Coordinates of C-alpha atoms and ligand atoms in Angstrom, one line a residue:
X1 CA -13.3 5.5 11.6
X2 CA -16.9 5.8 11.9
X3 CA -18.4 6.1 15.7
X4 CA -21.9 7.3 15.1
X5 CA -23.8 4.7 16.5
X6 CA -22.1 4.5 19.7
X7 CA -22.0 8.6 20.8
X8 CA -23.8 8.0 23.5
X9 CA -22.5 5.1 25.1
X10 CA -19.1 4.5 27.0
X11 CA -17.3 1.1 26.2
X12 CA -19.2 -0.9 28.8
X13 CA -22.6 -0.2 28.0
X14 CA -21.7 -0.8 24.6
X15 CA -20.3 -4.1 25.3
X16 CA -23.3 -5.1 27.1
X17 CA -25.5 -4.3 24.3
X18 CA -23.4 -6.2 22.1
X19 CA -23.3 -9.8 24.3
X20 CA -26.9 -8.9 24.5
X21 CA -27.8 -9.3 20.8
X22 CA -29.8 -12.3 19.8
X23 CA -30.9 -13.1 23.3
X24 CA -34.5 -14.2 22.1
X25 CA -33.2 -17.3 20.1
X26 CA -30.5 -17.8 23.0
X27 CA -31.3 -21.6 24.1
X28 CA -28.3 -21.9 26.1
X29 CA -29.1 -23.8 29.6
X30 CA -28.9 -21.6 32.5
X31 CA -28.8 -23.8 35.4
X32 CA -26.4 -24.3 37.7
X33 CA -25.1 -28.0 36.9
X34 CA -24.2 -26.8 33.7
X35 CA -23.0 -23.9 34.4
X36 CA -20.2 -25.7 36.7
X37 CA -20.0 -28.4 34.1
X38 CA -19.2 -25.5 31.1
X39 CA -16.6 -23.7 33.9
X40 CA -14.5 -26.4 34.7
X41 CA -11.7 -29.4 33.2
X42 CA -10.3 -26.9 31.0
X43 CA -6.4 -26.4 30.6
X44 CA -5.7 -23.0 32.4
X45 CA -2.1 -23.2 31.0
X46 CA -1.0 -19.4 29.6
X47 CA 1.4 -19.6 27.0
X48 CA 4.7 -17.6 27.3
X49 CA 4.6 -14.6 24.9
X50 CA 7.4 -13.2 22.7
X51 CA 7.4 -9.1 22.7
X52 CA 5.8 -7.7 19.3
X53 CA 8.9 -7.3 16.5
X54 CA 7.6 -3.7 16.5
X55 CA 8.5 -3.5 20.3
X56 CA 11.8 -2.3 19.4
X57 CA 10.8 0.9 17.7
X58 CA 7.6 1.9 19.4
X59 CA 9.6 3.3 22.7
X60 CA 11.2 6.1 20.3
X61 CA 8.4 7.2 18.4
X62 CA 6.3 7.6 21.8
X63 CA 9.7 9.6 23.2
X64 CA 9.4 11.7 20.5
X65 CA 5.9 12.3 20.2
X66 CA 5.9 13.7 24.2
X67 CA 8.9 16.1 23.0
X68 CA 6.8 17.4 20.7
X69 CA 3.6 17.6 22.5
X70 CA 5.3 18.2 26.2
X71 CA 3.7 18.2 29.2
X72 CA 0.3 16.4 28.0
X73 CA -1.2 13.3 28.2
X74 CA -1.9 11.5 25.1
X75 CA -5.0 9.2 24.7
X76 CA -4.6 6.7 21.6
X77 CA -7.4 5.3 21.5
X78 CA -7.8 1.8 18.9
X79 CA -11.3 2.3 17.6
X80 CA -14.6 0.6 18.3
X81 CA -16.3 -2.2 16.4
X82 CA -18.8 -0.6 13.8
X83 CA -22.3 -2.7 12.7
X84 CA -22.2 -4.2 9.1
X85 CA -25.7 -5.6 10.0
X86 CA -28.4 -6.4 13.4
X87 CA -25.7 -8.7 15.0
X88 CA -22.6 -8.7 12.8
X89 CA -20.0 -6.2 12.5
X90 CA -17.3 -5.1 10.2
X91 CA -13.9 -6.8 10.5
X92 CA -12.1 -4.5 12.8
X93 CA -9.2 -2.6 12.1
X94 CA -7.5 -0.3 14.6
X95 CA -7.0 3.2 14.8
X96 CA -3.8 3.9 12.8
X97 CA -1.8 6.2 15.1
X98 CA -3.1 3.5 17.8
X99 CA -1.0 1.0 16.2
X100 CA 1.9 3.2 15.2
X101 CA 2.8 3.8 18.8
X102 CA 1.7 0.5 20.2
X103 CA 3.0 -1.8 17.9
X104 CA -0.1 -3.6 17.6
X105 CA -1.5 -4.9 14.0
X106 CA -4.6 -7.0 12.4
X107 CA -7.7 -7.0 14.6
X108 CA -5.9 -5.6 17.8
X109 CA -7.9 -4.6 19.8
X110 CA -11.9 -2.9 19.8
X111 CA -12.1 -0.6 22.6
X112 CA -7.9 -0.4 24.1
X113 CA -6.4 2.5 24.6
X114 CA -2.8 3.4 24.6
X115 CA -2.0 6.5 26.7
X116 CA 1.7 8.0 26.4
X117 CA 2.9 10.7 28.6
X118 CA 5.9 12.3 29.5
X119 CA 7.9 10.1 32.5
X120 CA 7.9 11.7 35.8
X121 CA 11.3 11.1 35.9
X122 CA 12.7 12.6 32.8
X123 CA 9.9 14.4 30.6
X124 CA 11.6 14.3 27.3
X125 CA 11.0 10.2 27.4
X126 CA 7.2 8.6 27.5
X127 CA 5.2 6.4 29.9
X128 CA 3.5 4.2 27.8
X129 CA 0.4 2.2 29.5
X130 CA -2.1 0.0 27.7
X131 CA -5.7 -0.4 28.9
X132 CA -7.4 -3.3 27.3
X133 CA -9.7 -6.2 28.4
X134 CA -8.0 -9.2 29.4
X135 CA -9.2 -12.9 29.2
X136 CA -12.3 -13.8 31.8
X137 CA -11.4 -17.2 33.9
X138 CA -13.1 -20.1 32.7
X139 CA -15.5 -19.8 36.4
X140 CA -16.8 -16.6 34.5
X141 CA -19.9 -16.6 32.2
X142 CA -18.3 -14.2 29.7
X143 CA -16.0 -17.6 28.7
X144 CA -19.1 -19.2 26.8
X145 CA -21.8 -16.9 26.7
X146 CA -20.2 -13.4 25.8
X147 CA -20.2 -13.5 22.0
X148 CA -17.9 -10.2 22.2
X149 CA -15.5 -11.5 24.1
X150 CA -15.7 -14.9 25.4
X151 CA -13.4 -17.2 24.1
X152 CA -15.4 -19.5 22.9
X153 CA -16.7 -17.5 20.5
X154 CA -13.4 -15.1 19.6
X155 CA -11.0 -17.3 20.7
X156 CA -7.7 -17.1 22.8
X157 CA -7.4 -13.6 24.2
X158 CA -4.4 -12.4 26.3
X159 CA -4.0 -11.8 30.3
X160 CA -2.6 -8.8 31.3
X161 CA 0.8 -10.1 31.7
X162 CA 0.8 -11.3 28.3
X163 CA 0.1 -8.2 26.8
X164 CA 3.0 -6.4 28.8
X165 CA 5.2 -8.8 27.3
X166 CA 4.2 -8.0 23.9
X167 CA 4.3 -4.5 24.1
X168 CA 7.0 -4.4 26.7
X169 CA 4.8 -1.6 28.7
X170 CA 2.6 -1.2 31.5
X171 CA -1.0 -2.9 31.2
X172 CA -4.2 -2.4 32.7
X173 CA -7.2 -3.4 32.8
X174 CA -9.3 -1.2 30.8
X175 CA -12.1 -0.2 33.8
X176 CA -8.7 1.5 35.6
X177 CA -8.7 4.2 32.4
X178 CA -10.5 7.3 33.7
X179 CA -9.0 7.1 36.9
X180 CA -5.4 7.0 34.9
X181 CA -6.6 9.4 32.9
X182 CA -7.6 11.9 35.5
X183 CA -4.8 11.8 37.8
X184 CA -2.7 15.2 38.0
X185 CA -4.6 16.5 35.0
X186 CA -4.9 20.4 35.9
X187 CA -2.8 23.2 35.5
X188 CA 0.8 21.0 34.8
X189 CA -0.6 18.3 32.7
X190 CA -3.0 18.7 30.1
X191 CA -5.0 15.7 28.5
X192 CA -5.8 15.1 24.8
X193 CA -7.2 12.2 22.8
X194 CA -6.5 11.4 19.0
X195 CA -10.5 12.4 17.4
X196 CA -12.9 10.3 16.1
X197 CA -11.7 7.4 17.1
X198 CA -13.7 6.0 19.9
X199 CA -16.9 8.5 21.0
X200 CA -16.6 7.2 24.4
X201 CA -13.3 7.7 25.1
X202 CA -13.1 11.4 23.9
X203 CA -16.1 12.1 25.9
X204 CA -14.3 10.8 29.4
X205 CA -11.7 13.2 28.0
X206 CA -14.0 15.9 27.7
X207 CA -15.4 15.7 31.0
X208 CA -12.2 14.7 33.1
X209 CA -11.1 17.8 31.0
X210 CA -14.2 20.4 32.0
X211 CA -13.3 18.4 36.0
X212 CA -10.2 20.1 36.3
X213 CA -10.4 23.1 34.6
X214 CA -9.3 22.4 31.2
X215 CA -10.4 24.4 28.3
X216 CA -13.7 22.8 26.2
X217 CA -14.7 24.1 22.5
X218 CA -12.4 25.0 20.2
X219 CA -8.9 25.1 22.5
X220 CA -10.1 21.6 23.5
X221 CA -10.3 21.0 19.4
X222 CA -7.1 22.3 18.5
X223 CA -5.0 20.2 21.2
X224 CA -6.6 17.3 19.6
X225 CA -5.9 18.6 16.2
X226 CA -2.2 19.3 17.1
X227 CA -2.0 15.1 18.4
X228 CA -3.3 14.0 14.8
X229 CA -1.2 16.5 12.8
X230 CA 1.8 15.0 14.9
X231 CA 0.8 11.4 14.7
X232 CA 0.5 12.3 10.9
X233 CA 4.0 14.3 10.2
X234 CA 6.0 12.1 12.4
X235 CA 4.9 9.0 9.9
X236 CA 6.5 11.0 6.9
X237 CA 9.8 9.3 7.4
X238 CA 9.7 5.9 8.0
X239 CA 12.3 4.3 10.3
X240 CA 14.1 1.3 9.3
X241 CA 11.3 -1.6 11.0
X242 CA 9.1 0.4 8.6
X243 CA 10.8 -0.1 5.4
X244 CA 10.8 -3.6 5.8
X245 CA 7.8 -3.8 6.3
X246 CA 6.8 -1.6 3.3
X247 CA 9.4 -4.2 1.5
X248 CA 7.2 -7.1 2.5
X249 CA 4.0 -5.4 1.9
X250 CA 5.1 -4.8 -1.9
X251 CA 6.4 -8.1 -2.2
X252 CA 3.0 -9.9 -1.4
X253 CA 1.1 -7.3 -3.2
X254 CA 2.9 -8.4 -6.4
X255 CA 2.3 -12.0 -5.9
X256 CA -1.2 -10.6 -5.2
X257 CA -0.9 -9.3 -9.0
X258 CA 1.0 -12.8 -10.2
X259 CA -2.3 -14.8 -8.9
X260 CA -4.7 -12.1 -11.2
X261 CA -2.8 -13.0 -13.8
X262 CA -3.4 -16.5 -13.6
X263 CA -6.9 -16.0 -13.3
X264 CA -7.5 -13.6 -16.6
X265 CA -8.7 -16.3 -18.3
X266 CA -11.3 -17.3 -15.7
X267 CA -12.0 -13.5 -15.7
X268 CA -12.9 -13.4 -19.6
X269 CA -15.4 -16.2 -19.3
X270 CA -17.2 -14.7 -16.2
X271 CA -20.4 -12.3 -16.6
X272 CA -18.6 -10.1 -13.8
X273 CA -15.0 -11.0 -14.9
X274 CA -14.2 -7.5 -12.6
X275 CA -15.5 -9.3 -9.4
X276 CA -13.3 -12.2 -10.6
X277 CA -9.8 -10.3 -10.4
X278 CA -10.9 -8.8 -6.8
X279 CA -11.4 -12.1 -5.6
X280 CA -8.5 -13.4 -6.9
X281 CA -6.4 -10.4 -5.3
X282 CA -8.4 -10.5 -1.7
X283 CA -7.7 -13.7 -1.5
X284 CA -4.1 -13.6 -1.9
X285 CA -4.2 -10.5 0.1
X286 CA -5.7 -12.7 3.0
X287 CA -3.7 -15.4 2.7
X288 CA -0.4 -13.5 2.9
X289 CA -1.6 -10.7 5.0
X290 CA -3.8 -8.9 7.2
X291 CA -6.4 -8.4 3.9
X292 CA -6.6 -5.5 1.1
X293 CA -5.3 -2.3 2.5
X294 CA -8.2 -0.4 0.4
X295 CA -11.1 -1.5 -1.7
X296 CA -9.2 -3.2 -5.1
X297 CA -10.0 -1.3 -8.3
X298 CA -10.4 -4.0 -11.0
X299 CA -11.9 -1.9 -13.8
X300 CA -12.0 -2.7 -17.6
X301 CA -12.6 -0.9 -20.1
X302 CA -14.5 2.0 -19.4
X303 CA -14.3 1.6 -15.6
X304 CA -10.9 2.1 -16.0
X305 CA -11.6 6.2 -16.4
X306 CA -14.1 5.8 -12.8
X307 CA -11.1 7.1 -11.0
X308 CA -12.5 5.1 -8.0
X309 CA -14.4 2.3 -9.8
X310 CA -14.6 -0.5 -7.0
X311 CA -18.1 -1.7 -7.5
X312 CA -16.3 -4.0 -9.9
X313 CA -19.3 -5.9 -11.1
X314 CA -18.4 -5.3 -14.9
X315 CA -17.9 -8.0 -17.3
X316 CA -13.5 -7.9 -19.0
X317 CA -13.5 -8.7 -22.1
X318 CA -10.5 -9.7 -24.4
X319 CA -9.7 -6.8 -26.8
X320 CA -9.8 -4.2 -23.4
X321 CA -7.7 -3.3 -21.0
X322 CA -8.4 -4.0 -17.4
X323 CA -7.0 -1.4 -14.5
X324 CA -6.0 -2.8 -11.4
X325 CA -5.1 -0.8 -8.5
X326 CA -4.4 -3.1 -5.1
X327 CA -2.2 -3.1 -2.2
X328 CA -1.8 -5.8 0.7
X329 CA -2.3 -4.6 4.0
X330 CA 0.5 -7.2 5.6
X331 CA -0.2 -7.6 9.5
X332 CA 1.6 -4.8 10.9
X333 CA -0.6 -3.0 8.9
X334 CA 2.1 -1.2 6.4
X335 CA 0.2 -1.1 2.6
X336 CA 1.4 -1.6 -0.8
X337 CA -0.3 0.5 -3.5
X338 CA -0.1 -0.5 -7.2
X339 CA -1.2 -0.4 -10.3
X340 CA -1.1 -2.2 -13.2
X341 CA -2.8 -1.6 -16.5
X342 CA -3.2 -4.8 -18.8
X343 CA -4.1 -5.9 -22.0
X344 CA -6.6 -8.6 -21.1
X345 CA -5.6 -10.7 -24.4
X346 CA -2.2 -10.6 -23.4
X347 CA -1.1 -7.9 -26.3
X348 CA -1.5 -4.2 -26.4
X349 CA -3.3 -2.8 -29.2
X350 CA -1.6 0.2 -31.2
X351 CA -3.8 2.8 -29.3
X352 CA -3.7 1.2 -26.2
X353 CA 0.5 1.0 -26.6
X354 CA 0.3 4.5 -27.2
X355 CA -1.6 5.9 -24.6
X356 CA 0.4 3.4 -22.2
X357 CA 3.8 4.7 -23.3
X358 CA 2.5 8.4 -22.8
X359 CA 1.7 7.4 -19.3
X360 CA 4.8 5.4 -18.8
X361 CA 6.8 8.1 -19.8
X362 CA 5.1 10.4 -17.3
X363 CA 5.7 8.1 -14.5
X364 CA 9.5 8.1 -15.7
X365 CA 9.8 11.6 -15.8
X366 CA 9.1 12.0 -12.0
X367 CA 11.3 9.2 -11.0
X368 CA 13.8 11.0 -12.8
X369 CA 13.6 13.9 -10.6
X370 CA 12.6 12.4 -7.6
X371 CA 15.7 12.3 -4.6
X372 CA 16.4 14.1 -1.3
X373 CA 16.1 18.1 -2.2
X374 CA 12.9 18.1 -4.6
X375 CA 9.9 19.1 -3.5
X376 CA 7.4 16.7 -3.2
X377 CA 5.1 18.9 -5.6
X378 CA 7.7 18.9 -8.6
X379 CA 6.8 15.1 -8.8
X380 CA 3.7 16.4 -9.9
X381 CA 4.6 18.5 -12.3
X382 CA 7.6 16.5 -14.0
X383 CA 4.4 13.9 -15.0
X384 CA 2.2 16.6 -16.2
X385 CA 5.1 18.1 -18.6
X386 CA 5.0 14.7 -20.2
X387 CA 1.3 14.1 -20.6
X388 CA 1.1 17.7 -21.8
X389 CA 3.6 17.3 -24.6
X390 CA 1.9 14.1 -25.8
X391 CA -1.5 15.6 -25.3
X392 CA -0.6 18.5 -27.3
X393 CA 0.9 15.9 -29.8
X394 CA -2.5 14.1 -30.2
X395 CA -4.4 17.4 -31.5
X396 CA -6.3 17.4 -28.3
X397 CA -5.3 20.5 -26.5
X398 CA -7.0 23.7 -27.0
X399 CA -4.0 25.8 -27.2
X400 CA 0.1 24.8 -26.6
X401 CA 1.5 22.6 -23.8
X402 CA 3.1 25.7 -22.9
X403 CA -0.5 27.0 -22.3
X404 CA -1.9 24.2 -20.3
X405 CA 0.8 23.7 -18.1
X406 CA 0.4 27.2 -17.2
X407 CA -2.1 28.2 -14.0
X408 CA -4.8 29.4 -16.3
X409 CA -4.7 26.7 -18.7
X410 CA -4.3 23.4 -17.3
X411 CA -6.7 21.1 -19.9
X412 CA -4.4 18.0 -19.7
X413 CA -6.1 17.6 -15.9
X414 CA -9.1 16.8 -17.7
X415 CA -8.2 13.7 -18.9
X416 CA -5.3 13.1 -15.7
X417 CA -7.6 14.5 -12.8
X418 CA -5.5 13.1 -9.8
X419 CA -2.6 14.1 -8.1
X420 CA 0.7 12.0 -9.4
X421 CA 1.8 11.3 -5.7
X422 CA 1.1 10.6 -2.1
X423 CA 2.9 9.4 1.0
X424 CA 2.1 5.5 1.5
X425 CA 2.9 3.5 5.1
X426 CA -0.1 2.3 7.2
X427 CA -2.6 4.0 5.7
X428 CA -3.1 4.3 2.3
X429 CA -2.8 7.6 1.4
X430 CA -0.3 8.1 4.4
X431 CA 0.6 11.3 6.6
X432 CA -2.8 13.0 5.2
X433 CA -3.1 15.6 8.1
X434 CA 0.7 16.7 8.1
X435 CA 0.4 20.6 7.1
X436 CA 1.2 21.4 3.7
X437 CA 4.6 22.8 4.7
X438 CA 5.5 19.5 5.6
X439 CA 3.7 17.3 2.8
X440 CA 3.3 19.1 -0.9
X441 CA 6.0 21.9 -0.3
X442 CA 8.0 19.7 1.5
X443 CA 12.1 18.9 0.2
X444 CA 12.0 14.7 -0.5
X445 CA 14.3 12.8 2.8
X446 CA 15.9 9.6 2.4
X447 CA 13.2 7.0 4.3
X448 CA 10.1 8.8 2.4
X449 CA 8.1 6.3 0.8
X450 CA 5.5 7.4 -1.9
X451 CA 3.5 6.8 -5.1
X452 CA 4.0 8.0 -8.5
X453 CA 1.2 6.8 -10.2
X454 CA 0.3 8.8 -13.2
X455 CA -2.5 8.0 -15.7
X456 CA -4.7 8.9 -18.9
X457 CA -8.2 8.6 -18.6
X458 CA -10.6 8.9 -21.9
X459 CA -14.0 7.8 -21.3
X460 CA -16.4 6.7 -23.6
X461 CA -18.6 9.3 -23.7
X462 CA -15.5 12.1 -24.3
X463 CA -16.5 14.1 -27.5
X464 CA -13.2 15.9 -27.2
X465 CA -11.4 12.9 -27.7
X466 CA -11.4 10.7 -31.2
X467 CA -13.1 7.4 -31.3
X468 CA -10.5 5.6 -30.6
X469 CA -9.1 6.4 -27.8
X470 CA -12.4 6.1 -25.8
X471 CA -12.8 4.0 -23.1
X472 CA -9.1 3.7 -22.4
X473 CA -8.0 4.5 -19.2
X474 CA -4.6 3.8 -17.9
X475 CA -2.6 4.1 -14.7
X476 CA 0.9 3.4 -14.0
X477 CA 1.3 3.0 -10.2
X478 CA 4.6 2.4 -8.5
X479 CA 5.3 2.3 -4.7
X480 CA 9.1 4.2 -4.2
X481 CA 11.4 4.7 -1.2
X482 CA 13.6 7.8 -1.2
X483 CA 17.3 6.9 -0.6
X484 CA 20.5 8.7 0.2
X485 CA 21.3 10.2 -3.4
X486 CA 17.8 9.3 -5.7
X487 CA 15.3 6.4 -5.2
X488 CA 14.4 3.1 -5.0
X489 CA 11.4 1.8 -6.8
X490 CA 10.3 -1.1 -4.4
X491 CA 7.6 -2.4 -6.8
X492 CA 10.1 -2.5 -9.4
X493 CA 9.8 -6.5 -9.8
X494 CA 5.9 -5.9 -11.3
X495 CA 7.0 -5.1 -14.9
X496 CA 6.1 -1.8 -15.9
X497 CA 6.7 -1.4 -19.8
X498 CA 4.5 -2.3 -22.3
X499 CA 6.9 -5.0 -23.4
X500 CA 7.6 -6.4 -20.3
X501 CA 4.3 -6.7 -19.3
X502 CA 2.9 -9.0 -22.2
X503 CA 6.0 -10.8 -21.3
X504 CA 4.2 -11.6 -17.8
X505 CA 1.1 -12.0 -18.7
X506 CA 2.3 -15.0 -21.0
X507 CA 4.1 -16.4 -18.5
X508 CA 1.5 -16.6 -16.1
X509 CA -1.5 -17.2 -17.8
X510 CA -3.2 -20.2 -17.2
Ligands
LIG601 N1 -5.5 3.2 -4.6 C1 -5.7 4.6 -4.3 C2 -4.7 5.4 -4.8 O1 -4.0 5.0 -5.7 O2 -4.4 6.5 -4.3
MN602 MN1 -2.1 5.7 -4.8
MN603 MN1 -3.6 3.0 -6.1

């Protein structure tokens, strides 16, 4: 998360610049009758809050994150707004390890913190506390004229008894922070903040840090490090709450895919038929969830071999194929991750069947490795046996498979230039800072959830590659869940071979 603009500002300042914006076309009435008037006759009822569903789970993953970073105090900060344009900003989303420990999901909430620390009673179990900024009474200004935070403009916002009740924790108010934060720091407690998250925050780290005597520079860096490479490895193995969540972001994500289909037609007729899918996919993604959980590939033709072709302003037309790569991002903010490679007109072509089937058969080779014991790396390279073979096959290897599977070989990754796997859960490409011990030479555990996601890429302007197979690009992408004794492909109900998917595209079509 970006926090460039606001390095030199502290929450505060930052919020009065924001409720500051636009103040030379403000014609709001400033005296005092209406001010009364705007204050009063409102409902000051509070509804009673249920706890969070992730309440449950978020007291043991904090207990074990202060066992494994003992005798610190752990600032989580949830991120800060960032600036699409003068007085509009980009729909928030916070921090990840923020809402891992919190519970917390959609838009919750610009400028909290979460601190966890080990209980003074027992210091293998976490304090939790939760510094936010609670709804202003209806006799304060902020009510109507704070476009930040006023309710009137962002709508209902908690007390702070509210939010203890949905985090089941502590809450303050979020101008108590650096004194919470300073307290006992020294010698028996250290202090450490997840990085670039929220400038502010890490600064009144930094300097409650250099107060009591608390290394700076790079000792300072590597305690931070050592919080994100936790927060990172602890996600590897997702508890139960987390599958189902997983479960449900799958689910809508292929629903997601059900309502594309629907609109191919639509697509075909449209000057930026690409632009056409996406839409059809963010919306679904926004009705069902919290939104897309990355920027939707929907790339035909061609754009299918961009390996990150999101500008999506291409036209689909009906003898291609058309790549799509989406996920929802449900509320708790758990992603889906899938891809689907279709034959716009509803049939494969005989090239396009067999360059699908090559890539099918990849993706089939890993899942036939893949349960508790492998290395996550051998997913890998059960794919790239496959597409090896079949590239050798095709005439288009310089020498054997034998010879490009090898280390000094390796053409095949020239037209498969992506890794076959990666950890998926709240963020995409999950667990990114775990150390490699613990991610790519790592044995597979039952409650790991991953992709396999092999593809084929030929572009059009490949002179290595005959006629025609350019301009075909193809990924298989499944989302799977590692089990007691194998796997379990949890996007198993979006067809996958070439048969079945012509099957669902005539089903669905409009
Ligand atoms: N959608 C990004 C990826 O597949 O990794
Ligand atoms: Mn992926
Ligand atoms: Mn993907």
């Amino acid at each position: 998360m970006s926090t460039e603009n606001t390095a030199s500002t502290d929450s505060s300042d930052r919020m009065k610049d924001l409720a500051s914006r636009g103040d030379s076309r403000s014609q709001r009435p400033s005296n005092e009758a209406f001010r009364e008037f705007i204050s009063s006759g409102w409902d000051e009822t509070v509804p009673v809050a249920d706890p969070l569903p992730a309440a449950e789970v978020t007291p043991e993953r904090r207990d074990a994150l202060v066992r494994r970073l003992p005798g610190t105090r752990l600032v989580l900060p949830a991120g800060v707004l960032k600036v699409r344009s003068n007085d509009t900003d980009y729909p928030f989303r916070p921090d990840t390890a923020f809402a891992y420990y919190s519970g917390l999901g959609t838009d919750e909430e610009p400028d909290s913190v979460l601190v966890v620390e080990p209980s003074a009673e027992d210091p293998t179990l976490s304090r939790a506390t939760y510094f936010f900024r609670p709804r202003a009474g209806f006799d304060s200004s902020e009510f109507y004229a704070d476009a930040r935070y006023g309710e009137m403009w962002v709508g209902r916002r908690p007390t702070l008894a509210e939010a203890g009740r949905r985090l089941g924790i502590e809450v303050r108010h979020i101008d108590e922070l650096r004194d919470h934060l300073a307290k006992d720091v020294g010698a028996h407690l250290s202090l450490s903040v997840m990085p670039a998250v929220d400038a502010g925050v890490e600064a009144m780290v930094q300097e409650i840090r250099g107060q009591n005597g608390l290394p700076d520079g790079e000792e300072a860096t590597a305690e931070f490090a050592a919080l994100k490479e936790a927060a990172s490895e602890q996600r590897l193995v997702k508890d139960d709450y987390e599958i189902t969540q997983m479960r449900a972001a799958v689910d809508a994500t292929i629903r997601g895919f059900e309502d594309v289909i629907a609109q191919l037609p639509a697509a075909v007729g449209h000057p930026r038929g690409e632009r056409v899918i996406e839409g059809a996919f963010t919306a679904s993604a926004r009705a069902a969830g919290n939104g897309v959980g990355y920027d939707t590939i929907a790339a035909a033709g061609d754009h299918a071999c961009t390996l990150h072709w999101t500008r999506n302003d291409g036209a689909v037309r009906e003898d291609e194929l058309v790549l799509i790569d989406a996920g929802v991002e449900i509320d708790s903010l758990y992603t889906a991750d899938v891809t689907r490679t279709l034959p716009v007109s509803g049939t494969f072509s005989p090239v396009q069947r067999k360059v699908y089937d090559a890539v099918l058969e990849a993706a089939d080779a890993a899942f036939a490795v893949a349960r508790p014991g492998l290395r996550f790396r051998e997913l890998h390279t059960a794919a790239m046996e496959v597409l090896a073979d079949r590239l050798e096959e095709w005439g288009l290897l310089p020498g054997t498979a034998a010879q490009s599977l090898s280390a000094e070989g390796q053409w095949h990754r020239r037209w498969m230039p992506h890794g076959t796997s990666h950890h998926l859960g709240m963020d995409v490409h999950d667990c990114a800072q775990a150390r490699r011990e613990m991610y790519l030479d790592a044995e597979l555990e039952p409650g790991m959830v991953f992709t396999i996601e092999p593809g084929l890429y030929f572009k059009e302007n490949d002179l290595l590659v005959p006629e025609e197979l350019r301009g075909i690009g193809v990924r298989i992408e499944d989302d799977v869940l590692v089990t007691a004794d194998g796997v379990e492909n949890l996007s198993a109900a979006a067809p996958r071979t070439a048969a079945e998917v012509e099957r669902w595209i005539a089903g669905l079509r409009r």
